[in-house]
Every structure is written in C-alpha cells, then in structure tokens.
PDB file of C-alpha atoms in Angstrom:
ATOM      1  CA  MET A 125      23.257  29.162  -9.754  1.00 47.00           C
ATOM      2  CA  ASN A 126      21.634  27.418  -7.142  1.00 49.00           C
ATOM      3  CA  ARG A 127      18.411  27.655  -9.178  1.00 48.00           C
ATOM      4  CA  LEU A 128      20.363  26.615 -12.562  1.00 46.00           C
ATOM      5  CA  GLY A 129      22.009  23.695 -10.542  1.00 48.00           C
ATOM      6  CA  GLU A 130      19.144  22.351  -8.580  1.00 46.00           C
ATOM      7  CA  SER A 131      17.246  22.668 -12.237  1.00 47.00           C
ATOM      8  CA  GLN A 132      19.569  20.798 -13.961  1.00 45.00           C
ATOM      9  CA  GLU A 133      19.364  18.376 -11.512  1.00 44.00           C
ATOM     10  CA  LYS A 134      15.750  17.358 -11.828  1.00 45.00           C
ATOM     11  CA  ASP A 135      16.238  17.143 -15.636  1.00 44.00           C
ATOM     12  CA  GLU A 136      18.794  14.417 -14.982  1.00 43.00           C
ATOM     13  CA  LEU A 137      16.238  12.248 -13.525  1.00 38.00           C
ATOM     14  CA  PRO A 138      14.936  10.598 -16.351  1.00 40.00           C
ATOM     15  CA  ASP A 139      13.091   7.705 -14.196  1.00 42.00           C
ATOM     16  CA  VAL A 140      10.374  10.027 -12.729  1.00 42.00           C
ATOM     17  CA  VAL A 141       7.046  11.410 -13.404  1.00 45.00           C
ATOM     18  CA  VAL A 142       5.924  14.772 -12.553  1.00 50.00           C
ATOM     19  CA  ARG A 143       2.827  14.545 -10.676  1.00 58.00           C
ATOM     20  CA  SER A 144       0.732  17.983 -10.804  1.00 61.00           C
ATOM     21  CA  SER A 145      -1.908  19.580  -8.259  1.00 78.00           C
ATOM     22  CA  PRO A 146      -5.054  18.339 -10.278  1.00 86.00           C
ATOM     23  CA  TRP A 147      -3.898  14.965  -9.617  1.00 83.00           C
ATOM     24  CA  PHE A 148      -3.335  15.460  -5.926  1.00 87.00           C
ATOM     25  CA  THR A 149      -6.795  17.024  -5.923  1.00 91.00           C
ATOM     26  CA  TRP A 150      -8.434  14.261  -7.558  1.00 92.00           C
ATOM     27  CA  VAL A 151      -6.812  11.453  -5.531  1.00 92.00           C
ATOM     28  CA  ALA A 152      -8.022  13.538  -2.130  1.00 94.00           C
ATOM     29  CA  PHE A 153     -10.970  13.828  -3.163  1.00 96.00           C
ATOM     30  CA  ILE A 154     -11.649   9.970  -4.224  1.00 97.00           C
ATOM     31  CA  TRP A 155      -9.863   9.012  -0.861  1.00 97.00           C
ATOM     32  CA  LEU A 156     -12.560  11.264   1.283  1.00 98.00           C
ATOM     33  CA  ALA A 157     -15.444   9.613  -0.958  1.00 98.00           C
ATOM     34  CA  TYR A 158     -14.371   6.210  -0.286  1.00 98.00           C
ATOM     35  CA  ALA A 159     -13.743   6.700   3.219  1.00 98.00           C
ATOM     36  CA  GLY A 160     -17.700   8.254   3.217  1.00 97.00           C
ATOM     37  CA  VAL A 161     -18.643   4.753   1.627  1.00 97.00           C
ATOM     38  CA  VAL A 162     -16.922   2.633   4.247  1.00 97.00           C
ATOM     39  CA  ILE A 163     -18.619   4.325   7.115  1.00 96.00           C
ATOM     40  CA  ALA A 164     -21.705   4.278   5.407  1.00 96.00           C
ATOM     41  CA  LEU A 165     -21.546   0.616   4.791  1.00 95.00           C
ATOM     42  CA  THR A 166     -19.997   0.215   8.521  1.00 94.00           C
ATOM     43  CA  SER A 167     -22.077   2.531  10.741  1.00 93.00           C
ATOM     44  CA  LEU A 168     -25.147   3.643   8.476  1.00 93.00           C
ATOM     45  CA  LYS A 169     -27.176   0.663   7.269  1.00 92.00           C
ATOM     46  CA  SER A 170     -29.994   1.402   9.338  1.00 90.00           C
ATOM     47  CA  PHE A 171     -30.471   4.349   7.618  1.00 91.00           C
ATOM     48  CA  PHE A 172     -30.668   3.053   3.577  1.00 91.00           C
ATOM     49  CA  GLN A 173     -30.981  -0.348   2.062  1.00 90.00           C
ATOM     50  CA  ILE A 174     -29.467  -1.959  -1.061  1.00 91.00           C
ATOM     51  CA  GLY A 175     -31.585  -4.635  -2.697  1.00 86.00           C
ATOM     52  CA  LEU A 176     -32.146  -7.407  -0.351  1.00 82.00           C
ATOM     53  CA  LEU A 177     -28.499  -7.278   1.339  1.00 85.00           C
ATOM     54  CA  TRP A 178     -29.628  -6.405   4.372  1.00 86.00           C
ATOM     55  CA  LYS A 179     -32.837  -5.027   6.549  1.00 88.00           C
ATOM     56  CA  PRO A 180     -32.140  -1.643   7.695  1.00 89.00           C
ATOM     57  CA  GLU A 181     -33.855  -2.538  10.999  1.00 88.00           C
ATOM     58  CA  ASN A 182     -31.626  -5.360  12.139  1.00 88.00           C
ATOM     59  CA  GLN A 183     -28.823  -2.625  12.184  1.00 88.00           C
ATOM     60  CA  GLN A 184     -29.482  -1.363  15.006  1.00 87.00           C
ATOM     61  CA  VAL A 185     -27.907  -3.800  17.507  1.00 88.00           C
ATOM     62  CA  GLN A 186     -25.364  -2.547  20.393  1.00 89.00           C
ATOM     63  CA  GLU A 187     -22.993  -5.683  20.844  1.00 90.00           C
ATOM     64  CA  LEU A 188     -19.432  -5.774  22.216  1.00 91.00           C
ATOM     65  CA  HIS A 189     -16.853  -8.273  21.242  1.00 91.00           C
ATOM     66  CA  LEU A 190     -13.211  -7.973  22.760  1.00 90.00           C
ATOM     67  CA  VAL A 191     -12.011 -11.572  22.320  1.00 88.00           C
ATOM     68  CA  PRO A 192      -9.553 -11.559  19.148  1.00 89.00           C
ATOM     69  CA  LEU A 193     -10.123 -14.135  16.684  1.00 86.00           C
ATOM     70  CA  GLU A 194     -13.507 -15.249  18.519  1.00 84.00           C
ATOM     71  CA  MET A 195     -15.775 -16.081  15.501  1.00 82.00           C
ATOM     72  CA  TRP A 196     -13.193 -18.523  14.511  1.00 82.00           C
ATOM     73  CA  PHE A 197     -13.570 -20.738  17.123  1.00 80.00           C
ATOM     74  CA  SER A 198     -17.070 -20.185  18.086  1.00 80.00           C
ATOM     75  CA  SER A 199     -18.247 -20.408  14.457  1.00 77.00           C
ATOM     76  CA  SER A 200     -20.577 -23.569  13.067  1.00 79.00           C
ATOM     77  CA  ASN A 201     -19.049 -23.088   9.841  1.00 84.00           C
ATOM     78  CA  TRP A 202     -16.043 -21.741   8.178  1.00 83.00           C
ATOM     79  CA  PHE A 203     -17.620 -19.186   5.571  1.00 85.00           C
ATOM     80  CA  GLY A 204     -18.693 -16.812   8.148  1.00 82.00           C
ATOM     81  CA  PRO A 205     -15.396 -16.072   9.440  1.00 87.00           C
ATOM     82  CA  VAL A 206     -13.743 -16.289   6.190  1.00 91.00           C
ATOM     83  CA  PHE A 207     -16.152 -13.779   4.917  1.00 90.00           C
ATOM     84  CA  ASP A 208     -15.735 -11.480   7.471  1.00 92.00           C
ATOM     85  CA  THR A 209     -12.100 -11.497   7.852  1.00 93.00           C
ATOM     86  CA  LEU A 210     -11.746 -10.619   3.855  1.00 96.00           C
ATOM     87  CA  GLY A 211     -14.338  -8.325   4.396  1.00 95.00           C
ATOM     88  CA  ASN A 212     -12.158  -6.233   6.553  1.00 96.00           C
ATOM     89  CA  LEU A 213      -8.991  -6.762   4.654  1.00 97.00           C
ATOM     90  CA  VAL A 214     -10.610  -5.756   1.343  1.00 97.00           C
ATOM     91  CA  LEU A 215     -12.536  -2.954   2.842  1.00 97.00           C
ATOM     92  CA  PHE A 216      -9.785  -1.110   3.826  1.00 98.00           C
ATOM     93  CA  VAL A 217      -7.074  -1.669   0.882  1.00 97.00           C
ATOM     94  CA  PRO A 218      -8.156   1.321  -0.711  1.00 97.00           C
ATOM     95  CA  ILE A 219      -8.142   3.374   2.163  1.00 97.00           C
ATOM     96  CA  GLY A 220      -4.095   2.629   2.562  1.00 96.00           C
ATOM     97  CA  PHE A 221      -3.366   2.592  -0.715  1.00 95.00           C
ATOM     98  CA  LEU A 222      -4.364   6.012  -2.041  1.00 94.00           C
ATOM     99  CA  LEU A 223      -2.303   7.413   1.305  1.00 94.00           C
ATOM    100  CA  VAL A 224       0.621   6.225  -0.003  1.00 91.00           C
ATOM    101  CA  ALA A 225      -0.362   7.257  -3.254  1.00 89.00           C
ATOM    102  CA  LEU A 226      -0.446  11.121  -1.659  1.00 89.00           C
ATOM    103  CA  THR A 227       1.934  11.091   0.997  1.00 88.00           C
ATOM    104  CA  GLY A 228       4.419   7.939   0.292  1.00 85.00           C
ATOM    105  CA  ARG A 229       4.537   7.138   3.577  1.00 89.00           C
ATOM    106  CA  LEU A 230       3.177   3.467   4.760  1.00 92.00           C
ATOM    107  CA  GLY A 231       3.449   4.905   8.233  1.00 94.00           C
ATOM    108  CA  ILE A 232       0.365   7.247   7.572  1.00 94.00           C
ATOM    109  CA  ALA A 233      -1.408   4.802   5.884  1.00 95.00           C
ATOM    110  CA  ILE A 234      -1.582   2.539   8.643  1.00 96.00           C
ATOM    111  CA  VAL A 235      -1.919   5.393  11.725  1.00 97.00           C
ATOM    112  CA  VAL A 236      -5.105   6.880   9.453  1.00 97.00           C
ATOM    113  CA  GLY A 237      -6.351   3.456   8.458  1.00 97.00           C
ATOM    114  CA  PHE A 238      -6.352   2.006  12.393  1.00 98.00           C
ATOM    115  CA  THR A 239      -8.109   5.660  13.533  1.00 98.00           C
ATOM    116  CA  LEU A 240     -11.200   5.330  10.986  1.00 98.00           C
ATOM    117  CA  SER A 241     -11.537   1.898  12.256  1.00 97.00           C
ATOM    118  CA  LEU A 242     -11.354   2.938  15.557  1.00 97.00           C
ATOM    119  CA  PHE A 243     -13.828   5.561  14.675  1.00 97.00           C
ATOM    120  CA  VAL A 244     -16.196   3.332  13.411  1.00 96.00           C
ATOM    121  CA  GLU A 245     -16.407   0.946  16.187  1.00 96.00           C
ATOM    122  CA  ILE A 246     -17.085   3.672  18.798  1.00 96.00           C
ATOM    123  CA  ASN A 247     -19.418   4.908  16.839  1.00 94.00           C
ATOM    124  CA  GLN A 248     -21.328   2.037  15.993  1.00 93.00           C
ATOM    125  CA  TYR A 249     -21.083   1.261  20.084  1.00 94.00           C
ATOM    126  CA  VAL A 250     -22.203   4.625  21.175  1.00 94.00           C
ATOM    127  CA  PHE A 251     -25.005   4.891  18.632  1.00 93.00           C
ATOM    128  CA  GLN A 252     -26.381   1.465  18.647  1.00 90.00           C
ATOM    129  CA  LEU A 253     -25.569   1.214  14.719  1.00 90.00           C
ATOM    130  CA  GLY A 254     -23.671  -2.372  14.272  1.00 88.00           C
ATOM    131  CA  ARG A 255     -21.689  -4.514  16.623  1.00 90.00           C
ATOM    132  CA  THR A 256     -18.367  -3.544  17.683  1.00 93.00           C
ATOM    133  CA  ASP A 257     -15.630  -6.264  17.353  1.00 94.00           C
ATOM    134  CA  ILE A 258     -12.223  -6.057  18.041  1.00 95.00           C
ATOM    135  CA  ASN A 259     -11.436  -8.342  14.879  1.00 95.00           C
ATOM    136  CA  ASP A 260     -12.691  -5.188  12.975  1.00 96.00           C
ATOM    137  CA  LEU A 261     -10.287  -3.249  14.317  1.00 96.00           C
ATOM    138  CA  LEU A 262      -7.524  -5.459  13.539  1.00 97.00           C
ATOM    139  CA  PHE A 263      -7.989  -6.483   9.937  1.00 97.00           C
ATOM    140  CA  ASN A 264      -9.006  -3.304   8.810  1.00 98.00           C
ATOM    141  CA  THR A 265      -5.868  -2.168   9.641  1.00 98.00           C
ATOM    142  CA  LEU A 266      -3.844  -4.931   8.302  1.00 98.00           C
ATOM    143  CA  GLY A 267      -5.905  -4.107   5.555  1.00 98.00           C
ATOM    144  CA  ALA A 268      -4.815  -0.496   5.390  1.00 98.00           C
ATOM    145  CA  ALA A 269      -1.572  -1.661   5.805  1.00 97.00           C
ATOM    146  CA  LEU A 270      -1.429  -4.243   3.066  1.00 96.00           C
ATOM    147  CA  GLY A 271      -3.153  -1.552   0.598  1.00 95.00           C
ATOM    148  CA  GLY A 272      -0.512   0.812   1.523  1.00 93.00           C
ATOM    149  CA  TRP A 273       2.659  -1.516   0.708  1.00 93.00           C
ATOM    150  CA  MET A 274       0.498  -2.090  -2.691  1.00 91.00           C
ATOM    151  CA  GLY A 275       0.526   1.876  -3.484  1.00 88.00           C
ATOM    152  CA  MET A 276       4.531   1.758  -2.707  1.00 84.00           C
ATOM    153  CA  TRP A 277       5.052  -1.364  -5.030  1.00 77.00           C
ATOM    154  CA  GLY A 278       7.379  -1.147  -8.224  1.00 45.00           C
ATOM    155  CA  GLY A 279       9.668   1.349  -7.313  1.00 41.00           C
ATOM    156  CA  SER A 280      10.756   4.061  -4.489  1.00 42.00           C
ATOM    157  CA  SER A 281       8.358   6.224  -2.443  1.00 44.00           C
ATOM    158  CA  LEU A 282       7.083   9.237  -3.601  1.00 48.00           C
ATOM    159  CA  ARG A 283       8.857  12.677  -3.048  1.00 48.00           C
ATOM    160  CA  ARG A 284       7.413  16.026  -2.725  1.00 47.00           C
ATOM    161  CA  GLU A 285       8.634  19.331  -4.278  1.00 46.00           C
ATOM    162  CA  ALA A 286       8.331  22.789  -3.187  1.00 45.00           C
ATOM    163  CA  SER A 287       8.983  25.613  -5.135  1.00 47.00           C
ATOM    164  CA  GLY A 288       8.357  29.584  -4.776  1.00 45.00           C
ATOM    165  CA  GLU A 289       8.694  32.218  -1.677  1.00 47.00           C
ATOM    166  CA  GLU A 290       5.984  30.492  -0.218  1.00 50.00           C
ATOM    167  CA  GLY A 291       7.020  26.693  -0.686  1.00 46.00           C
ATOM    168  CA  GLU A 292       3.669  25.750  -2.670  1.00 47.00           C
ATOM    169  CA  VAL A 293       3.994  22.043  -3.279  1.00 43.00           C
ATOM    170  CA  LEU A 294       3.476  21.975  -6.999  1.00 43.00           C
ATOM    171  CA  ALA A 295       4.146  18.184  -7.849  1.00 44.00           C
ATOM    172  CA  VAL A 296       5.837  14.652  -6.779  1.00 45.00           C
ATOM    173  CA  ARG A 297       7.917  12.842  -8.421  1.00 50.00           C
ATOM    174  CA  ALA A 298       7.416   8.863  -8.274  1.00 52.00           C
ATOM    175  CA  THR A 299       8.741   5.879 -10.757  1.00 53.00           C
ATOM    176  CA  PRO A 300       6.964   4.995 -14.128  1.00 51.00           C
ATOM    177  CA  GLU A 301       5.886   2.225 -12.527  1.00 50.00           C
ATOM    178  CA  ASN A 302       3.875   3.538  -9.177  1.00 57.00           C
ATOM    179  CA  HIS A 303       2.704   6.043 -11.370  1.00 74.00           C
ATOM    180  CA  LEU A 304       0.459   3.645 -13.460  1.00 80.00           C
ATOM    181  CA  TRP A 305      -0.309   1.044 -11.227  1.00 82.00           C
ATOM    182  CA  GLN A 306      -1.514   4.332  -8.630  1.00 85.00           C
ATOM    183  CA  ASN A 307      -3.419   5.649 -11.652  1.00 88.00           C
ATOM    184  CA  VAL A 308      -4.861   2.276 -12.596  1.00 91.00           C
ATOM    185  CA  PHE A 309      -5.832   1.781  -8.626  1.00 93.00           C
ATOM    186  CA  ALA A 310      -7.543   5.711  -8.285  1.00 93.00           C
ATOM    187  CA  VAL A 311      -9.688   5.194 -11.230  1.00 95.00           C
ATOM    188  CA  LEU A 312     -11.179   1.501  -9.959  1.00 96.00           C
ATOM    189  CA  VAL A 313     -12.064   3.103  -6.623  1.00 97.00           C
ATOM    190  CA  THR A 314     -13.688   6.310  -8.568  1.00 97.00           C
ATOM    191  CA  LEU A 315     -15.712   3.444 -10.076  1.00 98.00           C
ATOM    192  CA  ALA A 316     -16.580   1.575  -6.738  1.00 97.00           C
ATOM    193  CA  VAL A 317     -17.672   4.863  -5.346  1.00 98.00           C
ATOM    194  CA  CYS A 318     -19.904   5.418  -8.310  1.00 97.00           C
ATOM    195  CA  VAL A 319     -20.975   2.316  -8.095  1.00 97.00           C
ATOM    196  CA  PHE A 320     -22.003   2.303  -4.771  1.00 97.00           C
ATOM    197  CA  VAL A 321     -23.795   5.723  -5.496  1.00 96.00           C
ATOM    198  CA  VAL A 322     -26.019   4.210  -7.877  1.00 95.00           C
ATOM    199  CA  LEU A 323     -26.568   1.301  -5.904  1.00 94.00           C
ATOM    200  CA  VAL A 324     -27.884   3.630  -3.123  1.00 93.00           C
ATOM    201  CA  ILE A 325     -30.055   5.566  -5.498  1.00 93.00           C
ATOM    202  CA  LEU A 326     -31.732   2.313  -6.666  1.00 92.00           C
ATOM    203  CA  GLY A 327     -31.892   0.925  -3.176  1.00 86.00           C
ATOM    204  CA  PRO A 328     -35.039  -1.099  -2.985  1.00 79.00           C
ATOM    205  CA  ASN A 329     -36.256  -1.244  -5.967  1.00 82.00           C
ATOM    206  CA  LEU A 330     -33.432  -3.754  -6.387  1.00 79.00           C
ATOM    207  CA  GLY A 331     -34.060  -7.650  -5.897  1.00 70.00           C
ATOM    208  CA  ASP A 332     -37.269  -9.530  -5.688  1.00 63.00           C
ATOM    209  CA  PRO A 333     -38.637 -10.332  -2.713  1.00 64.00           C
ATOM    210  CA  SER A 334     -40.657 -13.164  -3.686  1.00 60.00           C
ATOM    211  CA  ARG A 335     -37.671 -15.070  -5.143  1.00 60.00           C
ATOM    212  CA  VAL A 336     -36.439 -14.592  -1.428  1.00 58.00           C
ATOM    213  CA  VAL A 337     -35.708 -18.221   0.381  1.00 59.00           C
ATOM    214  CA  GLU A 338     -35.000 -18.293   4.323  1.00 59.00           C
ATOM    215  CA  LEU A 339     -32.466 -20.975   5.385  1.00 50.00           C
ATOM    216  CA  ARG A 340     -33.502 -22.921   8.184  1.00 52.00           C
TER     217      ARG A 340
END
C-alpha cells in the first residue's frame, strides 16, 4: 500500500523533470574536467603554452600577497585590477554552478569552491608555480557562490530519489526551468573544456611572434 501511495504521489508532480544517472555521470565528468582546466590555468602555465598569451618561463615565481584588495590601491591603472577581479570571479562560476546542479546545495558549492581555490594558492606558493594572492581566494570563492546561485535560479533545489533495497539513487527532480537552464550551461562548459584542450594541443603554433609589440 505504501509503495502504491508513493508511486501515486510522484505521478502527481507535473512540475518536475526526472534526471537519470547518465545525466549525473556527464555533469560530474564535466565538473572534474573543468576543475582540471582551472588547475592548469592557475598552477601549470609553466608547463604549457597557448599562443603568445604567456611565456612559461615567466610563470615560475613564488610570491605571497596577503593584503585584501591591495592591487586596487597600488595599481597605476584600472584595467589590471578589473581584469584580475572579473577573471577570478568568472573562472569559478562553472565550479559552483555544476556542483549545485549535482547536489542542489549552495553551501556545498561554496565550500568546494573555497577548498579548490585554497589548494591552488597553496600549490602555487609551495612549488613556485605562480603568485599566491588572498584576493584570488576571495574572488574565486565569490565566483563559486555566484555560480551556485545561478544554478539554483528558476525554482526549487534538486531532490534526490532513492529506490530499491540498497537505496541506489536513480534520479533527481527539478523544476523544468532549472532543468533547461542547467543543461544549457553544462553544454557551454563542455564546449569550453573542448576548446581549451584544442588550444593546448595547438600550443605555441598559435600567433605570430613577429607581430608582437612590447609596451613601454
């Protein structure tokens, strides 16, 4: 009787879409792949090159900046601080978004975003792979929080459904708005990961060094 009642209750939810385990596998894989992209762009630029965007030999530095918003007060122009801040924010938006798509919990997205950023900053300092900056940690975490909020936009959070004796998670339910929005974003992140892989493969073959002009 209980199983029949539960089945009828689920059928009475016309405002939900059932997500299957292949969807979770795809989004989880994309999250891991994008996390790899984040680590590569923040800690491993001394080992590869994309066109003329940076010189690998210039990335092997060890600096520590612990003053919040220091760049905003010490920079001689506005472009550097704005670019750095927006870059740190945008870079971690997919991290938070996809985690909310997987778990339905904003808190998890924020904690994992903070932990990943902290790992990157510690790794940069210990292995001399970049500039360790408290502002990176701050805005990376805010970016993950923003992405998580975007992932929850449009309706209620996701709800896992367990079935069977072993309690295997078969699907989750989400509002149709979330379903479409999260699918579109996941596809965009997938494309971004693919583009990054192609750029890494092409590497130094991109760009014409003879047309580079040094600014003074």
